[in-house]
mmCIF file with all atom_site columns, N, CA and C in Angstrom:
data_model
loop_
_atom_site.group_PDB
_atom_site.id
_atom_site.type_symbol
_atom_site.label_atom_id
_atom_site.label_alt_id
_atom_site.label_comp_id
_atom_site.label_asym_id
_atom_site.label_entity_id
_atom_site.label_seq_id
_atom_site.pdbx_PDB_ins_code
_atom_site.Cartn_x
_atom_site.Cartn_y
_atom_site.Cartn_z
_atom_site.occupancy
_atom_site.B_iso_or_equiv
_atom_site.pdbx_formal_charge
_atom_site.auth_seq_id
_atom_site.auth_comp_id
_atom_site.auth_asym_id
_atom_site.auth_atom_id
_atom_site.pdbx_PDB_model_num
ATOM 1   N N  . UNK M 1 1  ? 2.640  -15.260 7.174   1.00 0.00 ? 1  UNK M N  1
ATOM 2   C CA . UNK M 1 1  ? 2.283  -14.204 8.086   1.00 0.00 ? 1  UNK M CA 1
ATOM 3   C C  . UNK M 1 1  ? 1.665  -14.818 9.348   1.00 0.00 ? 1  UNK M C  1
ATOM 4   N N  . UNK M 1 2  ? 1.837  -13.992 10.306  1.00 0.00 ? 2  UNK M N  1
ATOM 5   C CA . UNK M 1 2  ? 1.067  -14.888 11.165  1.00 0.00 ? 2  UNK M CA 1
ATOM 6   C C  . UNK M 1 2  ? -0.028 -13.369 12.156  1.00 0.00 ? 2  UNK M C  1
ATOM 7   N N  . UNK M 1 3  ? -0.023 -13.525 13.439  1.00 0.00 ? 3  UNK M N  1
ATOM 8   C CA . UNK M 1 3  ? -1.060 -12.399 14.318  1.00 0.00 ? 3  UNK M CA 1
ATOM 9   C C  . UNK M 1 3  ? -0.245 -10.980 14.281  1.00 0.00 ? 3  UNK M C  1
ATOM 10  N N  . UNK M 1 4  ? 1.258  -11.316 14.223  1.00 0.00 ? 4  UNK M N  1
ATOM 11  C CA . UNK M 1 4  ? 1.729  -9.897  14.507  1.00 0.00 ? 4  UNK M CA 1
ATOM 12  C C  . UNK M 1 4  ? 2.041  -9.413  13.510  1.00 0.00 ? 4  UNK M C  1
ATOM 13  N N  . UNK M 1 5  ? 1.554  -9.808  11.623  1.00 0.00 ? 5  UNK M N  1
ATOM 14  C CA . UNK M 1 5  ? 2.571  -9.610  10.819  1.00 0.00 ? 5  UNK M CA 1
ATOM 15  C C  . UNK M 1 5  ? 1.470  -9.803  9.868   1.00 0.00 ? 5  UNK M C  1
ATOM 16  N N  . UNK M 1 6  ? 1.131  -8.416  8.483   1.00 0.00 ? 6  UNK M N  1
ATOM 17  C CA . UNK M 1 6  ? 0.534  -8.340  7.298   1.00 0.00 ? 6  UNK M CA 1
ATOM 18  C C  . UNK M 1 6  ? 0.734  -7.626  6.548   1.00 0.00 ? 6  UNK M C  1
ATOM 19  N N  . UNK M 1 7  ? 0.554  -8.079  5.314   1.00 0.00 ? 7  UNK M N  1
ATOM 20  C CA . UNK M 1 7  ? 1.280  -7.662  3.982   1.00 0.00 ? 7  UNK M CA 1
ATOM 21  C C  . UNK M 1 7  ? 0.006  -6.644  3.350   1.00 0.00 ? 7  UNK M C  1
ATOM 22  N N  . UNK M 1 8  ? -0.168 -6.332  2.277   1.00 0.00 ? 8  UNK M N  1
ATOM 23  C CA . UNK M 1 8  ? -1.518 -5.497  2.216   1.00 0.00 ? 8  UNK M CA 1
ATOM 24  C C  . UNK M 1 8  ? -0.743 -5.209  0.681   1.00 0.00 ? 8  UNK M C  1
ATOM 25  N N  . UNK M 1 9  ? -1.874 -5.430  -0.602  1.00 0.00 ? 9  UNK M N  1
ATOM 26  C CA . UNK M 1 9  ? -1.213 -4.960  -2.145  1.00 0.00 ? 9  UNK M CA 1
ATOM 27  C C  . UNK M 1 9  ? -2.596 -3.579  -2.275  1.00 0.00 ? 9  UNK M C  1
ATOM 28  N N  . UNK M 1 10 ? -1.517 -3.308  -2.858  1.00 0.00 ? 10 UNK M N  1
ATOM 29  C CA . UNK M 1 10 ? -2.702 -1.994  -3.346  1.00 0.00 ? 10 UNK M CA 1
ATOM 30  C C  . UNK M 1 10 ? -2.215 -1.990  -5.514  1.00 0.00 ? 10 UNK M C  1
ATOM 31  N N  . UNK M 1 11 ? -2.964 -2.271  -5.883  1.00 0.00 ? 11 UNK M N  1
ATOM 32  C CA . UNK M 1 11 ? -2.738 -2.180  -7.375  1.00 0.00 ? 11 UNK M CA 1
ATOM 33  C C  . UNK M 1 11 ? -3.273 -0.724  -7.848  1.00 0.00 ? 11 UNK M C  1
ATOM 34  N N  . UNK M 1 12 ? -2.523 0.454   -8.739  1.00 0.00 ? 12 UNK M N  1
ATOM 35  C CA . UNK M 1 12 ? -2.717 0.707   -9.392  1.00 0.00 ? 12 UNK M CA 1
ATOM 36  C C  . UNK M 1 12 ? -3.606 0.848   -10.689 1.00 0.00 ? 12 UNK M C  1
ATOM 37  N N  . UNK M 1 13 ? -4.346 1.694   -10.807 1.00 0.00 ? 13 UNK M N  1
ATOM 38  C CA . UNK M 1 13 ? -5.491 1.229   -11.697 1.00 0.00 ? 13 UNK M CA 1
ATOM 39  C C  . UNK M 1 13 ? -4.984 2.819   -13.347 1.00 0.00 ? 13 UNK M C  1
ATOM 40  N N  . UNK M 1 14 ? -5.240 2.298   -14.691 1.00 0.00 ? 14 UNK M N  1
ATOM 41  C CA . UNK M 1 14 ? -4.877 2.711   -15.382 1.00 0.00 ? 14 UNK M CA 1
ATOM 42  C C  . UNK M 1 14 ? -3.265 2.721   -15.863 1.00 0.00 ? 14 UNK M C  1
ATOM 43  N N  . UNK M 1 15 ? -2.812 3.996   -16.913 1.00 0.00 ? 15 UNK M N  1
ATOM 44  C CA . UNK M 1 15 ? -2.100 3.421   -17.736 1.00 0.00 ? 15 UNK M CA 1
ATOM 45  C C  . UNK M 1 15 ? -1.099 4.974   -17.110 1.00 0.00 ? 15 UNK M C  1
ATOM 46  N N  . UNK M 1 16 ? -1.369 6.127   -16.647 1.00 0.00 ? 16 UNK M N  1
ATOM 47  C CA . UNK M 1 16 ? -1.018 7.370   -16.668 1.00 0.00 ? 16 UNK M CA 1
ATOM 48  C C  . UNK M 1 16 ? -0.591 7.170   -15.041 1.00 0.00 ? 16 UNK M C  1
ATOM 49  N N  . UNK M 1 17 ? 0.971  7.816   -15.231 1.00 0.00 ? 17 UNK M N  1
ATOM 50  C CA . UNK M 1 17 ? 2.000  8.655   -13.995 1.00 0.00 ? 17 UNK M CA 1
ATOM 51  C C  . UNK M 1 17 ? 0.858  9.625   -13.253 1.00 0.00 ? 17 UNK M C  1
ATOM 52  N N  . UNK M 1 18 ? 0.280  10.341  -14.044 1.00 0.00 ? 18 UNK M N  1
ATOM 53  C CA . UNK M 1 18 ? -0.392 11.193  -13.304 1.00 0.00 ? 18 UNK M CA 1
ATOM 54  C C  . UNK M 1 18 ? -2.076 11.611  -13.416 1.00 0.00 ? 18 UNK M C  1
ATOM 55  N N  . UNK M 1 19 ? -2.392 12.460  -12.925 1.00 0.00 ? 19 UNK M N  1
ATOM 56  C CA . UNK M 1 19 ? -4.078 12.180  -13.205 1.00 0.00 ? 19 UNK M CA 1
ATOM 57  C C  . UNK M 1 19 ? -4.882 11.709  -12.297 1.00 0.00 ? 19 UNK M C  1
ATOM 58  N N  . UNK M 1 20 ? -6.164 11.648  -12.377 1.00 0.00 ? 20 UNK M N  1
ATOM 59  C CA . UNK M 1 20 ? -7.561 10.780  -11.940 1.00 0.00 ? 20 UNK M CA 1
ATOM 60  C C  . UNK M 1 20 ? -6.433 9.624   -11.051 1.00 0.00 ? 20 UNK M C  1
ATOM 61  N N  . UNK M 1 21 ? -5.621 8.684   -11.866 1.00 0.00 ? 21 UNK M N  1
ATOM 62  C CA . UNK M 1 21 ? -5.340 7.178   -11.168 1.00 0.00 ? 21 UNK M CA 1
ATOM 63  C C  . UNK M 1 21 ? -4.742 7.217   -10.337 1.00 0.00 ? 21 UNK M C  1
ATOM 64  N N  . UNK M 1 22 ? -3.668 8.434   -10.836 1.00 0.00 ? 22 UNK M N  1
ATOM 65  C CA . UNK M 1 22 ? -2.773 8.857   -9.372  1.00 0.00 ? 22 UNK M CA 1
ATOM 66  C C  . UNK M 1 22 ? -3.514 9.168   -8.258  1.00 0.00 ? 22 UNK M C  1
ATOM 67  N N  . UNK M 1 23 ? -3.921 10.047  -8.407  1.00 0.00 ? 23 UNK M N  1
ATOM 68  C CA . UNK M 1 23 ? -4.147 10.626  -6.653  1.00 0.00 ? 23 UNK M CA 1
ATOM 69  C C  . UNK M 1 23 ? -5.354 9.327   -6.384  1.00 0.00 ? 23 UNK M C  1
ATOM 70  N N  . UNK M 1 24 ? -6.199 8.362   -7.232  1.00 0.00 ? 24 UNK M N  1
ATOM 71  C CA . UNK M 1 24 ? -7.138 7.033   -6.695  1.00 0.00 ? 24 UNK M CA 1
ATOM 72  C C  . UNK M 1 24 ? -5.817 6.214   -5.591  1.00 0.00 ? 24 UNK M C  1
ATOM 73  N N  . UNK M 1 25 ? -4.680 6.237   -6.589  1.00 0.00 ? 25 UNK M N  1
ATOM 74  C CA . UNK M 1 25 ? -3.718 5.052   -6.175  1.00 0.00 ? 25 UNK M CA 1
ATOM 75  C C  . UNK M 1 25 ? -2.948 5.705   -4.844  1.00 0.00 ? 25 UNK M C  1
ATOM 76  N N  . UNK M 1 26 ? -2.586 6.470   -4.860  1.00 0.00 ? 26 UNK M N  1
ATOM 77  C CA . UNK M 1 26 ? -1.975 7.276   -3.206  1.00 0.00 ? 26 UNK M CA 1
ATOM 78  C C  . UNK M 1 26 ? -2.945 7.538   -2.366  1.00 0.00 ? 26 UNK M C  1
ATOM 79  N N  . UNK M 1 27 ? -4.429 7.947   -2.471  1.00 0.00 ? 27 UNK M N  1
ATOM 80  C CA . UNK M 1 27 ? -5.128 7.932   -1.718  1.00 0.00 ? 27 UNK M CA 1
ATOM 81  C C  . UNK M 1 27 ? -5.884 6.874   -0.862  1.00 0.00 ? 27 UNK M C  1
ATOM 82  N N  . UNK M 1 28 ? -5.605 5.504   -1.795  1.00 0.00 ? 28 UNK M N  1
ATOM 83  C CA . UNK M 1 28 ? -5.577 4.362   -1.708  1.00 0.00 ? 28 UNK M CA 1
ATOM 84  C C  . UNK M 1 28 ? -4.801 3.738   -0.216  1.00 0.00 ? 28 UNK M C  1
ATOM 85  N N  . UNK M 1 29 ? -3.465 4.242   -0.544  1.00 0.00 ? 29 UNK M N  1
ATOM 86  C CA . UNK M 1 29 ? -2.315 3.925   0.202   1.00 0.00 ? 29 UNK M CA 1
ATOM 87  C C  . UNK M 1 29 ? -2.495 4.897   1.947   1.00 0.00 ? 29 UNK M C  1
ATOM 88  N N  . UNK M 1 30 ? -2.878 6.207   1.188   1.00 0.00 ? 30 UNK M N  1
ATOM 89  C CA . UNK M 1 30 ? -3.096 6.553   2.749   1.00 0.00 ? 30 UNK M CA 1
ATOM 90  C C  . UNK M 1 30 ? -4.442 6.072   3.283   1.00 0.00 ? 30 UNK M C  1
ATOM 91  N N  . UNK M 1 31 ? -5.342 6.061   2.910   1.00 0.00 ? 31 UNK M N  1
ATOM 92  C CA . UNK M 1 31 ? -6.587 5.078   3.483   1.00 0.00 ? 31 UNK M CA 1
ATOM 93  C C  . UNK M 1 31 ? -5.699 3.567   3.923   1.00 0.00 ? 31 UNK M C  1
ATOM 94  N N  . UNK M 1 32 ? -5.539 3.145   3.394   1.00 0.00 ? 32 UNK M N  1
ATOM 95  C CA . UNK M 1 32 ? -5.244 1.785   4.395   1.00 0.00 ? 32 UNK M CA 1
ATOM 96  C C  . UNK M 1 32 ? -3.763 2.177   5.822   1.00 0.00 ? 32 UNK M C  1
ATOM 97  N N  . UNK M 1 33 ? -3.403 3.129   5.293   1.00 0.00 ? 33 UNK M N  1
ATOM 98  C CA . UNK M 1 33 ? -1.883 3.551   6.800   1.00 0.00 ? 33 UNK M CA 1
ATOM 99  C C  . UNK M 1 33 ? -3.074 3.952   7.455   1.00 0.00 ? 33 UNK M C  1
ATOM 100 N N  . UNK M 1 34 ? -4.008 4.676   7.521   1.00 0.00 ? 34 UNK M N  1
ATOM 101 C CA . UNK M 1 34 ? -4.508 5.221   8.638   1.00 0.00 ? 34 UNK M CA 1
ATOM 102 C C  . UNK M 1 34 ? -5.809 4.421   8.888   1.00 0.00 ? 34 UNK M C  1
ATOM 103 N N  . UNK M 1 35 ? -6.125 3.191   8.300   1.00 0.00 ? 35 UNK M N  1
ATOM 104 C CA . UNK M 1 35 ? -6.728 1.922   8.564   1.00 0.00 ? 35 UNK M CA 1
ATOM 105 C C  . UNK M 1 35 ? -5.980 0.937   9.825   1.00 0.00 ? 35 UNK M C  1
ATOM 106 N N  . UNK M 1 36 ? -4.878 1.072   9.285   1.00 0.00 ? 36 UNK M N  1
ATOM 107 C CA . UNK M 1 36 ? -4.180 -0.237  9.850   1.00 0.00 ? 36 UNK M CA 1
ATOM 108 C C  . UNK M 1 36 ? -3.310 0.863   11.414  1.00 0.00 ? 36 UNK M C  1
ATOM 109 N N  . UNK M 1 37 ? -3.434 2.193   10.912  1.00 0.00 ? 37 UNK M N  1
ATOM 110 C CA . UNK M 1 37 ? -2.604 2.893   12.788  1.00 0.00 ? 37 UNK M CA 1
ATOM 111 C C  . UNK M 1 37 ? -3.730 2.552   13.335  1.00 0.00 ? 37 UNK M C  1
ATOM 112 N N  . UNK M 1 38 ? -5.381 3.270   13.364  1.00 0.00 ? 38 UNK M N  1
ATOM 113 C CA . UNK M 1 38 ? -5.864 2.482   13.936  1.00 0.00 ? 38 UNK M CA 1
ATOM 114 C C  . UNK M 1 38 ? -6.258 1.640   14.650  1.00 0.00 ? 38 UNK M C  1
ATOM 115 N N  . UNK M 1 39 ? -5.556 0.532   14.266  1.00 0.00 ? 39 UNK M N  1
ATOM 116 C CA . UNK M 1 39 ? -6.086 -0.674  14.497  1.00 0.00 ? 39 UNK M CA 1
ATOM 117 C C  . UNK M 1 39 ? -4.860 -1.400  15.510  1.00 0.00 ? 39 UNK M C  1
ATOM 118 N N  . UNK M 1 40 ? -3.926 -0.515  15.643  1.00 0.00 ? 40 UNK M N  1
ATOM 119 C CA . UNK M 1 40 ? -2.587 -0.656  16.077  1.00 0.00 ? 40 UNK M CA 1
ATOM 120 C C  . UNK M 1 40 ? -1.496 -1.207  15.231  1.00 0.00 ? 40 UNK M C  1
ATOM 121 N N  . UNK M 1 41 ? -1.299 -1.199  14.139  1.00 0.00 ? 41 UNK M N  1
ATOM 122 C CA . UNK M 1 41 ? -0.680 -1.559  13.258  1.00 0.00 ? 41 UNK M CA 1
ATOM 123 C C  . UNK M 1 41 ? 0.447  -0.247  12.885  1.00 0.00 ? 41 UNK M C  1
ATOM 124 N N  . UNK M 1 42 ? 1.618  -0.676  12.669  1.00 0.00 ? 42 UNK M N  1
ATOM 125 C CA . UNK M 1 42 ? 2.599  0.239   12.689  1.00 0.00 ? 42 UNK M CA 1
ATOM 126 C C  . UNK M 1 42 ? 3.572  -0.729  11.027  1.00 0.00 ? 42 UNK M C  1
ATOM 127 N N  . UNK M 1 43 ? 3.557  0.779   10.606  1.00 0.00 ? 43 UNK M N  1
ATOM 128 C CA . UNK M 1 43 ? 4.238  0.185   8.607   1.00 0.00 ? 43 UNK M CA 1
ATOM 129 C C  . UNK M 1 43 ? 5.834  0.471   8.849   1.00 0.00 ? 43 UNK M C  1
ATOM 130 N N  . UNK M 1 44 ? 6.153  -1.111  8.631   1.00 0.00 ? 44 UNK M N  1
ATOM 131 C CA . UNK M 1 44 ? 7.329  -1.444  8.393   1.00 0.00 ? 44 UNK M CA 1
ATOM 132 C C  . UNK M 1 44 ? 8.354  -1.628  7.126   1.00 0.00 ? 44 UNK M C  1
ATOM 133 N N  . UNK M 1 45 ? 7.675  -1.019  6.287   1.00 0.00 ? 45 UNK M N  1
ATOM 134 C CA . UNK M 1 45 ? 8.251  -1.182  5.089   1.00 0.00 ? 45 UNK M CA 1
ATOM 135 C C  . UNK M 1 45 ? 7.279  -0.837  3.713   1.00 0.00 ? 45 UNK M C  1
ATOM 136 N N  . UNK M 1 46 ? 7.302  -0.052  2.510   1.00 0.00 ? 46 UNK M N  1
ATOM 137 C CA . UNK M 1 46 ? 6.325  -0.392  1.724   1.00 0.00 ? 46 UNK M CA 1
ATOM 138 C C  . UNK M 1 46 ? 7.500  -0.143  0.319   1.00 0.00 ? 46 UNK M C  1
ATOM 139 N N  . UNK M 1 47 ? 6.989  -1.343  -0.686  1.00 0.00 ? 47 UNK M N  1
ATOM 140 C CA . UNK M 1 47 ? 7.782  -1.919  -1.978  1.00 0.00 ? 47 UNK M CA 1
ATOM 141 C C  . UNK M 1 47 ? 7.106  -1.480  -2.809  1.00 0.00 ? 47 UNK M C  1
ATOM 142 N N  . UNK M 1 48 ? 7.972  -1.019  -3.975  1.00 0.00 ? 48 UNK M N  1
ATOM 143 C CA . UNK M 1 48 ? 7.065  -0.834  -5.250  1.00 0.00 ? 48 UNK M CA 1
ATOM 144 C C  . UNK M 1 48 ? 7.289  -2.195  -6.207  1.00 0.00 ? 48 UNK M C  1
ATOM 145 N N  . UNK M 1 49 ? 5.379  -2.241  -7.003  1.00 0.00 ? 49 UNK M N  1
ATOM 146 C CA . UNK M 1 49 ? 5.869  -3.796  -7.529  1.00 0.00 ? 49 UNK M CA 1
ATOM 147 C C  . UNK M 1 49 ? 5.865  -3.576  -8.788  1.00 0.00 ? 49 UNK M C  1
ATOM 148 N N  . UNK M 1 50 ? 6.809  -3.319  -9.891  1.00 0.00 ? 50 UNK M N  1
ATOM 149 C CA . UNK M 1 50 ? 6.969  -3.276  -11.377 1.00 0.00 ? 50 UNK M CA 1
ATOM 150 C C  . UNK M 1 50 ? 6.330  -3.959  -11.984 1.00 0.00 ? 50 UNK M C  1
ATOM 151 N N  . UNK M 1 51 ? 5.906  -3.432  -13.622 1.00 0.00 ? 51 UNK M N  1
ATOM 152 C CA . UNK M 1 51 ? 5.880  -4.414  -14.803 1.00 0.00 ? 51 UNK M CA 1
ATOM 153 C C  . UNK M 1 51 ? 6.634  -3.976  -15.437 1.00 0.00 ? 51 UNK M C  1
ATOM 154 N N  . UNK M 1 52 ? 6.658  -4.585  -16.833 1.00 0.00 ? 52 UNK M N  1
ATOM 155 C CA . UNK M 1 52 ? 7.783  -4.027  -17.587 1.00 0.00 ? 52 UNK M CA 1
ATOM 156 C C  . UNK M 1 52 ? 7.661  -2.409  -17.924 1.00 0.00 ? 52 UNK M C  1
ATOM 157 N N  . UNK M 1 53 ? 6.872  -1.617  -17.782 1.00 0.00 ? 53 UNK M N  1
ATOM 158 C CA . UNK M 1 53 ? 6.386  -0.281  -18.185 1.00 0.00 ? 53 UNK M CA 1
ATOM 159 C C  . UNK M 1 53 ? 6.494  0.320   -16.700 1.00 0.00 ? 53 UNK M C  1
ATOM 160 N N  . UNK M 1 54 ? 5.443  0.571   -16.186 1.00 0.00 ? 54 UNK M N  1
ATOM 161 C CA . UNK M 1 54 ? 5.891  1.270   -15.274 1.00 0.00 ? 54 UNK M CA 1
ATOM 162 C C  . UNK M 1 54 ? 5.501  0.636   -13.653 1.00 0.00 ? 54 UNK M C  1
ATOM 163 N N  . UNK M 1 55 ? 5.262  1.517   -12.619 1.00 0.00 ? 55 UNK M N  1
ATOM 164 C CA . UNK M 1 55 ? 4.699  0.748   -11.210 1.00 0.00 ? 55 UNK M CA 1
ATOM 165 C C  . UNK M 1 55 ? 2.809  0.278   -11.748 1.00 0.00 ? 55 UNK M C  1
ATOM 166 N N  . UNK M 1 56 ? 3.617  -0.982  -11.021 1.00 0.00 ? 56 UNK M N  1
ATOM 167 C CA . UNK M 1 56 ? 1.930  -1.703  -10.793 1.00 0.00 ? 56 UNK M CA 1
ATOM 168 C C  . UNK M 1 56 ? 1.579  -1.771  -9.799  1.00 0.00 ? 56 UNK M C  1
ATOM 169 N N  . UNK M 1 57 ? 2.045  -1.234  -8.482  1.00 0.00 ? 57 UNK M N  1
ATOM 170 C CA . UNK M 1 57 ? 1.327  -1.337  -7.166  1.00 0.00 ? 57 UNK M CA 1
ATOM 171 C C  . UNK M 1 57 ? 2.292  -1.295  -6.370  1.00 0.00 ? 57 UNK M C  1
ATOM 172 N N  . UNK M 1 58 ? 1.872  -1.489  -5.041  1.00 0.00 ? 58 UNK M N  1
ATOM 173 C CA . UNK M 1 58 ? 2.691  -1.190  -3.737  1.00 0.00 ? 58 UNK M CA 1
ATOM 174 C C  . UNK M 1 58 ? 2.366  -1.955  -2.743  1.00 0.00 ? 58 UNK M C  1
ATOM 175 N N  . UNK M 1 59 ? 3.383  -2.944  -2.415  1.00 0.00 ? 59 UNK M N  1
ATOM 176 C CA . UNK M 1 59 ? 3.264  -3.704  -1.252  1.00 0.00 ? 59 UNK M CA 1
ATOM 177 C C  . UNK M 1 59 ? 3.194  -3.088  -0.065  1.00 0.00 ? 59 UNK M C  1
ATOM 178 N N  . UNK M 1 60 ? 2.203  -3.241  1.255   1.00 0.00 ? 60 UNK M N  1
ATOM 179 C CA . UNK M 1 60 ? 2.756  -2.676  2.450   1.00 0.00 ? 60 UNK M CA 1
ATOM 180 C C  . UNK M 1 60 ? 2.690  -3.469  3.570   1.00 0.00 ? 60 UNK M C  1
ATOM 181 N N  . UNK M 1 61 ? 4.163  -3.487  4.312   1.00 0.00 ? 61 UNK M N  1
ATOM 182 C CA . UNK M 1 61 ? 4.358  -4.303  5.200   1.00 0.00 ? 61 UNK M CA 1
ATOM 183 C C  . UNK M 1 61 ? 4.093  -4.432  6.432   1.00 0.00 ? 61 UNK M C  1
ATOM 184 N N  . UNK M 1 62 ? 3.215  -4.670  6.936   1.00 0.00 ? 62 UNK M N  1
ATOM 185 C CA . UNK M 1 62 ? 3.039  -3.970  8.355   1.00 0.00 ? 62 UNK M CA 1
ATOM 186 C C  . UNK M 1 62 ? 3.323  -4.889  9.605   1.00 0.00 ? 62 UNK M C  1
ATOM 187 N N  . UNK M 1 63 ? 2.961  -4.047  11.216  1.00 0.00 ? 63 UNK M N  1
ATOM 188 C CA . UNK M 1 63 ? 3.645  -4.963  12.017  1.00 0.00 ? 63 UNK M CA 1
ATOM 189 C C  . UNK M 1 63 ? 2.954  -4.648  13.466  1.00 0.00 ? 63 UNK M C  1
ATOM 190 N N  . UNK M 1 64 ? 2.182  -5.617  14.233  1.00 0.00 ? 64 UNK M N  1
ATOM 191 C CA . UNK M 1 64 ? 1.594  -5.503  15.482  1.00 0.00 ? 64 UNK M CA 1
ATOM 192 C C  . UNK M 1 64 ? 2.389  -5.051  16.582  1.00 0.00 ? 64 UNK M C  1
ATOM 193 N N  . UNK M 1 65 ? 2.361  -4.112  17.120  1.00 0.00 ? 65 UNK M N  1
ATOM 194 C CA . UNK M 1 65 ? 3.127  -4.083  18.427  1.00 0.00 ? 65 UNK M CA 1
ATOM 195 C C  . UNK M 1 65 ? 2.346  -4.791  19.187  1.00 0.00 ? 65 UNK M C  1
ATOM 196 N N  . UNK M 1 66 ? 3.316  -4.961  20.527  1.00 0.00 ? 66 UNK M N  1
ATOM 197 C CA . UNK M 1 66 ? 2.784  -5.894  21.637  1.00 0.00 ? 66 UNK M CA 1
ATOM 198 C C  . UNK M 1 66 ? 2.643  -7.319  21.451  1.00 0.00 ? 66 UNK M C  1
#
């Protein structure tokens, strides 16, 4: 990565699709998008990262204008 370019993991916490962890883990995700607009940071991409069961987190890719 370098000045114009950051990655950002957000892990998942617990074992349940839905519930308490869910809305921790998406609320998670929008706290850091509206961290990083902010800051001038514009999201270029975001990955889901597997285990063998289900999502373990979410990569997000982001990208400096200018």
């Amino acid at each position: 990565m370098n000045d114009h370019q950051s990655v950002l993991f957000i892990r998942r916490e617990g074992s349940s699709a839905k519930g308490v962890q869910w809305h921790v883990f998406m609320q998670a995700q929008q706290d850091a998008l509206d961290s990083y607009r902010l800051d001038g940071w514009k999201l270029v991409t975001a990955v889901g990262v597997r285990d063998a069961k289900a999502l373990e987190g979410v990569l997000l890719y982001f990208s400096k204008e200018g």
